[in-house]
Short mmCIF file of C-alpha atoms in Angstrom, two decimals:
data_model
loop_
_atom_site.label_atom_id
_atom_site.label_comp_id
_atom_site.label_asym_id
_atom_site.label_seq_id
_atom_site.Cartn_x
_atom_site.Cartn_y
_atom_site.Cartn_z
CA MET U 5 60.32 -25.11 -39.53
CA PHE U 6 61.91 -23.76 -36.14
CA LEU U 7 61.07 -20.32 -37.43
CA THR U 8 57.10 -21.03 -37.86
CA ARG U 9 57.00 -23.02 -34.60
CA GLY U 10 58.39 -20.08 -32.90
CA ARG U 11 56.23 -17.95 -34.46
CA LYS U 12 53.18 -19.69 -33.30
CA MET U 13 54.63 -20.10 -29.73
CA VAL U 14 55.09 -16.25 -29.25
CA ALA U 15 51.48 -15.94 -30.94
CA ALA U 16 50.11 -18.46 -28.59
CA MET U 17 51.82 -16.68 -25.47
CA LEU U 18 50.68 -13.13 -26.47
CA LEU U 19 47.18 -14.51 -27.11
CA SER U 20 47.31 -15.96 -23.40
CA VAL U 21 48.72 -12.81 -21.91
CA LEU U 22 45.84 -10.82 -23.36
CA LEU U 23 43.14 -13.10 -22.41
CA LEU U 24 44.72 -13.25 -18.79
CA THR U 25 45.01 -9.42 -18.53
CA THR U 26 41.34 -8.37 -20.22
CA ALA U 27 39.63 -11.38 -17.98
CA CYS U 28 41.01 -9.96 -14.86
CA SER U 29 40.29 -6.67 -15.26
CA THR U 30 37.12 -4.64 -13.74
CA LYS U 31 34.78 -2.83 -16.10
CA ALA U 32 33.97 0.65 -15.40
CA PRO U 33 30.31 0.91 -14.28
CA SER U 34 28.24 2.37 -16.84
CA ARG U 35 26.12 5.47 -16.37
CA PHE U 36 23.23 2.90 -16.08
CA ASP U 37 25.00 1.07 -13.24
CA GLN U 38 25.63 4.20 -11.56
CA ALA U 39 21.99 5.38 -11.68
CA GLN U 40 20.96 1.89 -10.27
CA GLN U 41 23.16 2.15 -7.64
CA GLU U 42 21.84 5.62 -6.57
CA SER U 43 18.17 4.72 -6.91
CA SER U 44 18.88 1.53 -4.66
CA ARG U 45 20.36 3.62 -2.26
CA GLN U 46 17.63 6.24 -1.91
CA THR U 47 14.87 3.86 -1.78
CA SER U 48 16.73 1.08 0.56
CA GLY U 49 16.02 -1.30 -2.03
CA GLN U 50 12.20 -1.02 -1.25
CA ALA U 51 10.30 0.93 -3.98
CA VAL U 52 6.66 0.49 -2.10
CA ALA U 53 6.08 0.35 1.50
CA LYS U 54 4.67 -2.63 2.90
CA ASN U 55 1.58 -1.05 4.25
CA ALA U 56 0.76 1.29 1.20
CA THR U 57 -2.90 0.87 -0.16
CA GLN U 58 -3.43 -1.35 -3.01
CA GLY U 59 -4.65 0.60 -6.19
CA SER U 60 -7.39 -1.01 -6.66
CA LYS U 61 -8.76 0.27 -3.57
CA LEU U 62 -8.37 3.75 -4.60
CA ASN U 63 -10.35 3.56 -7.93
CA LYS U 64 -13.46 4.22 -5.84
CA PHE U 65 -12.28 7.74 -4.92
CA PHE U 66 -12.06 8.92 -8.50
CA PRO U 67 -14.59 11.23 -10.36
CA ASP U 68 -17.22 9.57 -12.28
CA GLU U 69 -17.03 10.28 -15.78
CA GLY U 70 -19.68 12.83 -17.55
CA ASP U 71 -20.05 16.30 -19.00
CA GLY U 72 -18.50 14.80 -22.22
CA TYR U 73 -15.53 13.23 -20.41
CA ASP U 74 -14.52 9.73 -20.32
CA ARG U 75 -12.42 8.22 -17.38
CA VAL U 76 -10.02 5.41 -18.50
CA TYR U 77 -7.75 3.73 -15.84
CA VAL U 78 -4.42 3.24 -17.10
CA GLN U 79 -2.40 2.26 -13.96
CA GLU U 80 -2.80 0.42 -10.79
CA LYS U 81 -0.46 -0.69 -8.48
CA LYS U 82 0.29 -0.94 -4.85
CA GLY U 83 0.24 2.58 -3.64
CA PHE U 84 -0.84 4.24 -6.83
CA SER U 85 -3.67 4.47 -9.26
CA GLU U 86 -4.29 6.81 -12.44
CA ALA U 87 -6.75 7.37 -15.10
CA ASN U 88 -6.64 9.48 -18.27
CA LEU U 89 -9.31 11.96 -18.55
CA LYS U 90 -10.48 11.96 -22.40
CA LYS U 91 -12.80 14.45 -24.15
CA ASP U 92 -13.84 13.45 -27.74
CA GLY U 93 -11.07 10.57 -27.82
CA LYS U 94 -8.24 12.88 -26.83
CA VAL U 95 -6.31 12.78 -23.41
CA VAL U 96 -6.84 16.21 -21.86
CA ALA U 97 -5.79 15.17 -18.43
CA GLN U 98 -4.40 12.72 -15.86
CA LEU U 99 -5.91 12.16 -12.91
CA ALA U 100 -3.86 10.03 -10.33
CA ILE U 101 -3.91 9.17 -6.35
CA SER U 102 -0.49 7.96 -4.59
CA ASP U 103 -0.18 6.55 -1.48
CA THR U 104 2.88 8.79 0.28
CA THR U 105 3.84 6.29 2.71
CA SER U 106 6.47 5.29 0.15
CA THR U 107 7.50 8.81 -0.13
CA PRO U 108 7.07 10.63 2.98
CA GLY U 109 9.00 13.63 1.79
CA VAL U 110 6.09 14.18 -0.62
CA ALA U 111 3.85 15.59 2.17
CA SER U 112 6.56 18.54 3.11
CA LYS U 113 5.73 20.32 0.23
CA TYR U 114 2.39 21.04 1.26
CA ALA U 115 3.28 22.36 4.75
CA ASN U 116 3.50 25.70 3.71
CA SER U 117 0.66 25.75 1.64
CA THR U 118 -1.83 28.72 1.35
CA GLU U 119 -4.12 27.46 -1.06
CA LYS U 120 -6.95 25.03 -0.30
CA ILE U 121 -9.00 22.84 -2.91
CA GLY U 122 -12.10 20.96 -1.02
CA GLY U 123 -10.58 22.13 2.11
CA TYR U 124 -7.12 20.22 1.70
CA PRO U 125 -3.88 21.84 1.08
CA SER U 126 -2.86 22.48 -2.82
CA VAL U 127 0.08 22.83 -4.45
CA THR U 128 0.65 23.94 -7.98
CA THR U 129 3.77 22.51 -9.76
CA GLY U 130 4.58 24.40 -13.15
CA LYS U 131 1.96 25.04 -15.34
CA THR U 132 0.36 21.79 -15.91
CA GLN U 133 -0.05 20.10 -12.41
CA THR U 134 -2.16 20.70 -9.30
CA SER U 135 -2.40 18.49 -6.21
CA VAL U 136 -3.80 17.96 -3.09
CA LEU U 137 -2.80 16.35 0.10
CA VAL U 138 -5.41 14.17 1.81
CA GLY U 139 -4.09 12.56 5.03
CA LYS U 140 -1.59 10.26 3.62
CA TYR U 141 -2.56 10.65 -0.16
CA GLN U 142 -1.60 12.94 -2.94
CA VAL U 143 -4.18 13.39 -5.33
CA LYS U 144 -3.48 15.13 -8.84
CA ALA U 145 -4.47 16.46 -11.96
CA ILE U 146 -2.16 16.85 -14.75
CA SER U 147 -3.10 18.71 -17.81
CA LYS U 148 -1.93 17.05 -21.08
CA ASP U 149 -3.84 19.49 -23.20
CA PRO U 150 -3.68 23.08 -23.29
CA THR U 151 -7.23 23.49 -23.31
CA PHE U 152 -7.42 21.97 -19.84
CA THR U 153 -6.74 24.69 -17.48
CA ALA U 154 -5.66 25.00 -13.90
CA SER U 155 -9.42 25.91 -13.05
CA ASP U 156 -10.27 22.60 -14.93
CA ARG U 157 -7.76 20.76 -12.48
CA ALA U 158 -8.96 22.43 -9.60
CA THR U 159 -12.61 21.48 -10.52
CA TRP U 160 -11.87 18.24 -11.23
CA LEU U 161 -9.92 17.53 -7.97
CA GLU U 162 -12.87 18.66 -6.19
CA LYS U 163 -14.68 15.88 -7.77
CA PHE U 164 -12.73 13.19 -6.23
CA ASP U 165 -14.47 11.92 -3.02
CA LEU U 166 -11.84 13.53 -1.27
CA SER U 167 -13.62 13.25 2.38
CA GLY U 168 -13.82 9.38 1.69
CA LEU U 169 -10.06 9.09 0.87
CA GLY U 170 -9.44 10.84 3.97
CA LYS U 171 -11.10 8.28 5.89
CA LEU U 172 -9.04 5.41 4.24
CA LYS U 173 -6.57 3.72 6.38
#
């Protein structure tokens, strides 16, 4: 009887020590925790500037549908609006306007631009993206299909009401 009672006591003590050491230890941060900390540090905890333009106000500057293309708005939030450009039911491009108030570093990539679209500085990123800077707004056309070329992106960027957008405060 003493032997089984001793075993139970030893088992209870070992279990108590195990629970105490694991409950008090700190867990190493996961890669997701680290990414969240870095992201929060970069944006100072604020994702969108308070004075960024509402996405609904940006929609009126998008080009109209036509010539076999349909425009379908897919995202609208403070400081941003995006639409898919479809032809024959297939998404061939994304069109977007973003307020750079929340990301002031974006405007710097246009500082040395020698290209212009609609009279505004233009930048091509990779083989699929063309954008212009209109005041504090970045207007993008992104190819989602190989048939939608750089020339098509420039044509669609010119179809935006860029001068109207430039007057928006």
